Short mmCIF file of C-alpha atoms in Angstrom, two decimals:
data_model
loop_
_atom_site.label_atom_id
_atom_site.label_comp_id
_atom_site.label_asym_id
_atom_site.label_seq_id
_atom_site.Cartn_x
_atom_site.Cartn_y
_atom_site.Cartn_z
CA MET A 30 -61.28 -118.02 -57.18
CA LYS A 31 -59.55 -115.02 -59.45
CA LYS A 32 -62.44 -112.47 -58.70
CA VAL A 33 -62.64 -113.16 -54.81
CA LEU A 34 -58.51 -112.71 -54.73
CA LEU A 35 -58.57 -109.49 -56.49
CA LEU A 36 -61.61 -108.28 -54.06
CA ILE A 37 -59.28 -109.14 -51.18
CA ILE A 38 -56.29 -107.03 -52.80
CA ILE A 39 -58.28 -104.43 -53.20
CA LEU A 40 -59.28 -104.65 -49.34
CA ILE A 41 -55.90 -104.32 -48.16
CA ILE A 42 -54.77 -101.87 -50.62
CA LEU A 43 -58.25 -99.63 -49.03
CA ASP A 44 -56.93 -100.59 -45.60
CA LEU A 45 -53.44 -99.12 -46.07
CA SER A 46 -54.60 -95.89 -47.31
CA ALA A 47 -57.01 -95.29 -44.24
CA TYR A 48 -53.72 -96.24 -42.14
CA LEU A 49 -51.07 -93.89 -43.96
CA LEU A 50 -53.76 -90.73 -43.93
CA VAL A 51 -54.58 -91.61 -39.61
CA MET A 52 -50.86 -91.33 -38.99
CA ALA A 53 -50.22 -88.43 -41.55
CA LYS A 54 -53.36 -86.53 -39.13
CA HIS A 55 -51.44 -87.18 -35.91
CA LYS A 56 -47.85 -86.59 -37.17
CA PRO A 57 -45.53 -84.62 -34.73
CA PRO A 58 -44.79 -81.01 -36.22
CA VAL A 59 -41.11 -80.67 -37.53
CA THR A 60 -39.27 -78.22 -35.49
CA ALA A 61 -37.03 -75.89 -37.06
CA ILE A 62 -33.39 -76.02 -36.47
CA THR A 63 -32.12 -72.60 -35.70
CA LYS A 64 -28.83 -70.89 -34.81
CA PRO A 65 -28.34 -69.74 -31.59
CA ARG A 66 -28.66 -65.92 -30.81
CA PRO A 67 -24.99 -64.34 -30.30
CA ILE A 68 -24.43 -63.50 -26.64
CA ALA A 69 -23.66 -59.33 -26.58
CA THR A 70 -20.12 -58.93 -25.64
CA SER A 71 -20.51 -55.22 -24.50
CA LEU A 72 -23.94 -53.18 -23.77
CA PRO A 73 -25.25 -50.67 -26.04
CA SER A 74 -23.67 -47.12 -25.46
CA VAL A 75 -25.68 -44.67 -23.44
CA THR A 76 -25.53 -40.83 -23.53
CA LEU A 77 -25.57 -39.54 -20.04
CA PRO A 78 -25.98 -35.92 -19.59
CA LEU A 79 -22.43 -34.67 -18.23
CA PRO A 80 -22.90 -33.00 -14.65
CA LYS A 81 -23.07 -29.05 -14.72
CA PRO A 82 -19.54 -27.97 -14.04
CA LYS A 83 -18.86 -25.90 -11.28
CA PRO A 84 -17.78 -21.75 -11.78
CA PRO A 85 -14.26 -21.31 -11.69
CA VAL A 86 -13.31 -20.24 -8.28
CA GLU A 87 -11.93 -16.77 -8.39
CA ASP A 88 -8.49 -15.98 -7.69
CA LEU A 89 -8.96 -14.08 -4.48
CA SER A 90 -5.11 -13.44 -3.83
CA GLY A 91 -3.98 -9.93 -2.80
CA LYS A 92 -7.81 -9.05 -2.45
CA GLN A 93 -9.26 -7.49 0.79
CA ILE A 94 -12.22 -9.60 1.34
CA ILE A 95 -15.67 -8.55 3.13
CA VAL A 96 -18.07 -10.78 4.14
CA PHE A 97 -21.66 -9.94 5.45
CA GLY A 98 -23.62 -12.12 7.14
CA PHE A 99 -27.29 -11.67 8.55
CA ASP A 100 -28.76 -13.92 11.31
CA GLY A 101 -32.05 -15.45 11.63
CA SER A 102 -33.84 -14.13 8.46
CA LYS A 103 -37.26 -13.01 9.11
CA SER A 104 -38.43 -9.87 8.41
CA LEU A 105 -39.99 -9.71 5.04
CA ASN A 106 -38.97 -6.15 4.57
CA MET A 107 -35.36 -6.78 5.10
CA TRP A 108 -35.41 -9.53 2.88
CA GLN A 109 -36.80 -7.03 0.24
CA GLU A 110 -34.48 -4.34 1.24
CA SER A 111 -31.22 -6.03 1.21
CA LEU A 112 -31.62 -8.16 -1.67
CA ASP A 113 -32.90 -4.99 -3.20
CA PHE A 114 -29.56 -2.69 -1.91
CA SER A 115 -27.18 -5.62 -3.70
CA GLN A 116 -29.22 -5.01 -6.99
CA GLN A 117 -28.59 -1.62 -6.95
CA MET A 118 -24.81 -2.26 -5.92
CA ILE A 119 -24.43 -4.59 -8.55
CA ALA A 120 -25.80 -2.02 -11.24
CA GLN A 121 -23.33 0.49 -9.77
CA ASN A 122 -20.12 -2.01 -10.45
CA LYS A 123 -20.00 -2.51 -6.65
CA PRO A 124 -21.10 -5.77 -6.01
CA VAL A 125 -22.12 -7.22 -2.54
CA TYR A 126 -22.98 -10.60 -1.82
CA PHE A 127 -24.94 -11.54 1.68
CA THR A 128 -25.10 -14.86 3.45
CA TYR A 129 -28.00 -15.41 5.15
CA PHE A 130 -28.34 -17.74 8.11
CA VAL A 131 -31.85 -18.63 8.48
CA SER A 132 -33.58 -20.02 11.49
CA GLY A 133 -35.29 -22.95 10.83
CA VAL A 134 -38.62 -21.87 13.04
CA TYR A 135 -38.87 -19.20 10.46
CA LEU A 136 -40.25 -22.45 7.79
CA LEU A 137 -42.80 -23.67 10.26
CA THR A 138 -46.00 -21.52 11.06
CA TYR A 139 -47.41 -20.96 14.86
CA GLU A 140 -50.14 -23.13 14.10
CA ASN A 141 -47.64 -25.76 13.40
CA ARG A 142 -45.14 -25.20 15.88
CA LEU A 143 -45.53 -28.33 17.97
CA LEU A 144 -44.03 -29.79 15.17
CA TYR A 145 -40.68 -28.66 16.26
CA HIS A 146 -38.86 -30.60 18.91
CA PRO A 147 -35.84 -28.55 20.66
CA PRO A 148 -33.61 -30.24 23.22
CA LYS A 149 -34.54 -29.68 26.72
CA ALA A 150 -37.86 -27.92 26.01
CA PRO A 151 -41.35 -28.69 25.05
CA ALA A 152 -42.39 -29.19 21.77
CA GLY A 153 -43.34 -26.00 20.22
CA THR A 154 -40.66 -23.90 22.47
CA SER A 155 -39.16 -20.98 20.52
CA PRO A 156 -37.87 -17.52 21.91
CA ILE A 157 -37.92 -16.34 18.59
CA GLY A 158 -41.50 -17.04 17.52
CA PHE A 159 -42.71 -18.59 14.55
CA ALA A 160 -43.72 -17.96 10.77
CA ASP A 161 -46.59 -15.89 11.24
CA ASN A 162 -49.07 -17.48 8.98
CA ASN A 163 -48.93 -19.58 5.36
CA ASP A 164 -49.14 -16.03 3.42
CA ASP A 165 -45.94 -15.18 5.27
CA LEU A 166 -44.17 -18.30 4.85
CA VAL A 167 -44.85 -18.50 1.17
CA LYS A 168 -43.27 -14.98 0.73
CA ARG A 169 -40.31 -16.12 2.92
CA ILE A 170 -39.72 -19.02 0.38
CA ASN A 171 -39.82 -16.83 -2.78
CA TYR A 172 -37.36 -14.34 -1.20
CA ILE A 173 -34.83 -17.39 -0.27
CA ASN A 174 -35.33 -18.58 -3.88
CA ARG A 175 -34.77 -15.08 -5.32
CA ALA A 176 -31.91 -14.87 -2.98
CA VAL A 177 -30.08 -18.07 -4.31
CA ALA A 178 -30.67 -17.03 -7.78
CA GLU A 179 -29.12 -13.56 -7.25
CA GLY A 180 -25.66 -15.44 -6.05
CA HIS A 181 -26.36 -15.11 -2.05
CA GLU A 182 -25.61 -17.86 0.55
CA ILE A 183 -28.02 -19.73 2.67
CA GLY A 184 -26.41 -20.95 6.00
CA SER A 185 -28.18 -22.34 9.04
CA HIS A 186 -28.76 -20.74 12.23
CA LEU A 187 -30.17 -23.29 13.43
CA ASN A 188 -33.56 -23.29 15.17
CA GLY A 189 -35.55 -21.35 17.71
CA HIS A 190 -32.27 -19.31 18.95
CA PHE A 191 -31.36 -21.43 22.25
CA ASP A 192 -27.70 -21.13 23.69
CA GLY A 193 -26.27 -24.53 23.03
CA THR A 194 -23.14 -24.02 25.69
CA THR A 195 -24.41 -26.64 27.94
CA TRP A 196 -25.75 -28.83 24.96
CA SER A 197 -24.65 -32.40 24.65
CA SER A 198 -23.78 -34.11 21.62
CA GLU A 199 -27.26 -35.70 21.69
CA ASP A 200 -28.66 -32.38 21.94
CA TRP A 201 -26.63 -30.88 19.12
CA GLN A 202 -27.31 -33.84 16.85
CA GLN A 203 -31.43 -33.07 18.25
CA GLU A 204 -31.19 -29.53 16.99
CA PHE A 205 -29.62 -30.43 13.68
CA SER A 206 -31.74 -33.10 12.71
CA GLN A 207 -34.76 -30.65 13.27
CA PHE A 208 -33.44 -27.89 11.19
CA SER A 209 -33.25 -30.77 8.39
CA GLN A 210 -36.52 -31.16 9.02
CA LEU A 211 -38.15 -27.97 9.55
CA TYR A 212 -36.32 -27.26 6.34
CA SER A 213 -36.75 -30.14 4.04
CA ASN A 214 -40.54 -30.47 4.80
CA VAL A 215 -41.61 -26.94 4.71
CA ASN A 216 -44.38 -27.64 2.30
CA THR A 217 -45.66 -30.88 4.45
CA ASN A 218 -45.57 -29.39 7.32
CA ASN A 219 -47.66 -26.37 6.82
CA ASN A 220 -50.17 -27.72 4.31
CA ILE A 221 -48.42 -25.67 1.34
CA PRO A 222 -49.05 -27.36 -2.02
CA GLU A 223 -45.85 -26.98 -3.99
CA SER A 224 -47.46 -25.14 -7.06
CA GLN A 225 -47.91 -22.57 -4.40
CA ALA A 226 -43.89 -22.55 -3.32
CA LYS A 227 -41.46 -24.40 -3.14
CA LEU A 228 -37.69 -23.89 -1.66
CA ASN A 229 -34.85 -24.22 -4.78
CA ILE A 230 -32.28 -25.31 -2.54
CA ASP A 231 -31.57 -28.64 -1.04
CA ILE A 232 -30.92 -29.26 2.22
CA HIS A 233 -27.11 -30.47 1.27
CA ALA A 234 -26.61 -27.19 -0.19
CA ILE A 235 -25.99 -25.50 3.12
CA THR A 236 -22.66 -25.69 4.07
CA GLY A 237 -22.36 -23.08 7.00
CA PHE A 238 -23.36 -22.56 10.20
CA ARG A 239 -23.57 -20.06 12.93
CA ALA A 240 -24.84 -20.87 16.14
CA PRO A 241 -27.80 -18.63 18.15
CA ASP A 242 -25.76 -16.28 20.57
CA LEU A 243 -22.52 -18.01 19.54
CA GLY A 244 -23.24 -20.50 22.00
CA ARG A 245 -21.30 -23.44 21.33
CA ASN A 246 -19.04 -26.28 22.94
CA GLN A 247 -16.86 -29.01 22.22
CA TYR A 248 -19.46 -31.35 20.87
CA LEU A 249 -20.86 -28.84 18.15
CA TRP A 250 -18.04 -29.40 15.62
CA PRO A 251 -18.16 -33.38 15.43
CA ILE A 252 -21.82 -32.65 14.83
CA LEU A 253 -21.50 -30.21 12.15
CA LYS A 254 -19.00 -32.40 10.10
CA SER A 255 -21.49 -35.36 10.05
CA PHE A 256 -24.22 -33.07 8.79
CA GLY A 257 -22.29 -32.26 5.81
CA TYR A 258 -21.06 -28.58 7.12
CA ASP A 259 -17.74 -27.49 6.26
CA TYR A 260 -17.34 -23.84 7.84
CA ASP A 261 -18.67 -22.31 11.39
CA THR A 262 -18.41 -18.52 12.35
CA SER A 263 -19.58 -18.99 15.93
CA THR A 264 -16.08 -18.54 17.06
CA VAL A 265 -14.91 -15.16 18.63
CA GLY A 266 -11.56 -13.94 17.06
CA THR A 267 -8.65 -11.20 17.01
CA LEU A 268 -8.21 -8.45 14.68
CA GLY A 269 -6.34 -9.20 11.88
CA ALA A 270 -6.43 -13.11 12.15
CA TRP A 271 -7.01 -15.14 9.13
CA PRO A 272 -9.36 -18.15 9.09
CA THR A 273 -8.10 -21.75 10.02
CA LYS A 274 -9.18 -25.33 9.35
CA GLU A 275 -9.75 -27.32 12.38
CA ASP A 276 -11.01 -31.02 11.90
CA GLY A 277 -12.04 -30.56 8.41
CA LEU A 278 -13.88 -27.32 9.28
CA TRP A 279 -13.05 -23.75 8.55
CA LYS A 280 -13.27 -21.52 11.72
CA PHE A 281 -14.53 -18.00 10.13
CA ALA A 282 -14.16 -16.15 14.05
CA ILE A 283 -16.18 -12.65 14.37
CA PRO A 284 -13.39 -10.39 15.79
CA GLN A 285 -13.20 -7.95 18.40
CA ILE A 286 -13.09 -4.72 16.87
CA LYS A 287 -11.91 -1.01 18.58
CA PHE A 288 -15.16 1.03 18.85
CA ALA A 289 -14.97 4.39 16.78
CA ASN A 290 -12.02 6.19 17.68
CA THR A 291 -11.80 4.46 21.10
CA ASN A 292 -9.69 1.70 22.44
CA SER A 293 -12.68 -0.06 23.73
CA ARG A 294 -13.56 -3.01 21.83
CA LEU A 295 -16.69 -5.10 21.14
CA LEU A 296 -17.56 -7.53 18.39
CA SER A 297 -18.00 -6.99 14.71
CA MET A 298 -22.18 -7.04 15.45
CA ASP A 299 -24.88 -4.99 15.30
CA TYR A 300 -26.41 -6.33 18.21
CA ASN A 301 -22.85 -5.42 20.04
CA PHE A 302 -23.56 -1.64 19.20
CA TYR A 303 -27.05 -1.78 20.09
CA ILE A 304 -25.77 -3.07 23.84
CA LYS A 305 -22.75 -0.32 23.79
CA GLN A 306 -24.69 2.83 22.29
CA THR A 307 -28.00 2.81 24.09
CA LYS A 308 -28.06 -0.32 26.53
CA ALA A 309 -30.04 -2.34 23.81
CA LYS A 310 -33.26 0.06 24.11
CA ASP A 311 -34.94 1.87 20.78
CA ILE A 312 -34.29 5.41 21.44
CA LEU A 313 -32.62 6.65 18.77
CA LYS A 314 -34.79 8.28 16.30
CA ALA A 315 -33.33 8.62 12.52
CA GLY A 316 -32.32 11.97 11.37
CA THR A 317 -31.38 13.14 14.91
CA PRO A 318 -27.96 14.48 16.16
CA ASP A 319 -28.10 11.28 18.72
CA TRP A 320 -28.71 9.23 15.42
CA GLU A 321 -26.07 10.34 12.89
CA LYS A 322 -23.66 10.43 15.96
CA ALA A 323 -24.44 6.68 16.52
CA LYS A 324 -24.20 5.67 12.83
CA ASP A 325 -20.87 7.60 12.25
CA GLU A 326 -20.03 5.20 15.14
CA VAL A 327 -20.36 2.23 13.82
CA TYR A 328 -19.29 3.15 10.44
CA GLN A 329 -15.97 4.37 11.67
CA SER A 330 -15.49 1.31 13.62
CA TYR A 331 -16.28 -0.89 10.42
CA THR A 332 -13.72 1.46 8.52
CA ASN A 333 -11.01 1.37 11.24
CA TYR A 334 -11.53 -2.45 10.92
CA PHE A 335 -11.13 -2.54 7.44
CA ASP A 336 -8.42 -0.23 7.26
CA ASN A 337 -6.24 -2.56 10.07
CA ASN A 338 -6.61 -5.67 7.75
CA TYR A 339 -5.94 -4.08 4.69
CA SER A 340 -3.06 -2.09 5.58
CA THR A 341 -1.59 -5.53 7.55
CA THR A 342 -2.50 -8.99 6.94
CA LYS A 343 -5.33 -8.70 4.29
CA ALA A 344 -7.57 -10.73 6.90
CA PRO A 345 -11.39 -11.14 5.80
CA VAL A 346 -13.33 -8.70 7.70
CA PHE A 347 -16.21 -10.22 9.01
CA ILE A 348 -19.29 -8.19 9.96
CA ALA A 349 -22.28 -10.03 11.80
CA HIS A 350 -25.76 -8.21 11.49
CA HIS A 351 -29.59 -9.39 12.11
CA PHE A 352 -32.78 -8.70 10.35
CA SER A 353 -33.83 -6.45 13.15
CA LYS A 354 -33.53 -2.58 12.48
CA TRP A 355 -32.70 -1.59 16.40
CA ASN A 356 -32.25 2.35 16.63
CA ASP A 357 -34.68 3.14 13.84
CA GLY A 358 -32.05 1.08 11.27
CA VAL A 359 -29.12 2.98 12.50
CA TYR A 360 -26.89 -0.41 11.95
CA TRP A 361 -28.47 -0.98 8.72
CA GLU A 362 -27.69 2.45 7.37
CA ALA A 363 -23.87 2.20 8.63
CA LEU A 364 -23.83 -1.17 7.02
CA LYS A 365 -24.98 0.17 3.71
CA GLN A 366 -22.57 3.21 3.68
CA PHE A 367 -19.42 1.20 4.74
CA ALA A 368 -20.14 -1.32 1.73
CA GLU A 369 -20.94 1.82 -0.90
CA ASN A 370 -17.44 3.20 -0.06
CA LYS A 371 -15.27 0.14 0.11
CA CYS A 372 -16.93 -3.10 -2.03
CA GLY A 373 -16.28 -0.84 -5.15
CA GLN A 374 -12.51 -0.58 -4.81
CA VAL A 375 -10.80 -2.79 -7.13
CA ASP A 376 -8.95 -4.52 -4.87
CA VAL A 377 -12.19 -5.42 -2.37
CA ARG A 378 -14.45 -8.36 -3.06
CA CYS A 379 -17.39 -8.26 -1.05
CA ILE A 380 -18.65 -12.12 -0.85
CA THR A 381 -20.55 -14.40 0.86
CA PHE A 382 -18.72 -17.19 3.46
CA ARG A 383 -19.24 -19.97 0.73
CA THR A 384 -16.94 -18.23 -1.76
CA LEU A 385 -14.70 -17.59 0.82
CA ALA A 386 -14.55 -20.86 1.47
CA ASP A 387 -14.00 -22.46 -1.68
CA TYR A 388 -11.01 -20.18 -2.42
CA LEU A 389 -9.62 -21.06 0.61
CA ASN A 390 -10.11 -24.96 -0.12
CA VAL A 391 -7.99 -24.00 -3.37
CA LYS A 392 -5.54 -21.49 -2.38
CA PRO A 393 -1.90 -22.64 -2.42
#
């Protein structure tokens, strides 16, 4: 009887051990109790690059300002000559800087002309043509980049040189949009790899404008503002008048000046001398007496203009030229002679329209 009882106890012990072993295998895992991660009360500090400071605006008070602007800016030879002339003047301590009002069609090859859609005209229409080819265009891009790097200004002369006198607001909007498109997409439009050439100035850095043929109307000014421009030099002004700011835009008017030592007046623009002297015909040859006489007339006209402003109001002197060497370069040579004589004076500054606008914006 005792043996039977002992056997039962042993079996019970064995069954209990087996049960405990099974329960141990199926025991749920113990979850560690951790403290919650503290919530950050501030983001880690990040060091951002500081914006590049703009150079201080030169105080031009009491200085006689001269501004030379070129319209169109197609000729590669004139890009080279004008930029080299500026470098020569700087080397002589007679610094002169130019504003180049570029026509958008010169950033589009003739082959791709249908990408340009002017107001009131078929696609691909341009009275002044287009870039000749990609080689011509790449060189022009490089000259624009050089100009910017050397302190000159790029402005807008719109595109196909149409007179906007009769344009609507929508027409102006279209032409300015086309300028932005032609300028910003020059590589895509002409299938030029950026490794070959790329403009180093953003479209938003172009803030100055001159209308082709000075053709303008009341619809122009609001469109100029909407596209981010802050000055215009398309109006005709009077001798000795200072620029005015109207509706947030500086108006740099080209004045009527005296022709040489006469009482006859004309715009201070090479094309107007071209009409006045030879009825817009290329008949003068460099070095001849007639050519020298014409050059002296232009030089004297600019000098009298300068002397009038210098001795009275000290209003800026505005001289408008083109990249065309009409009459065997007589107007370009007259401009250079005038600049060489005046830009080196201690109280004279030959600057860009952009520099002038910056000064006027802070002038007391």
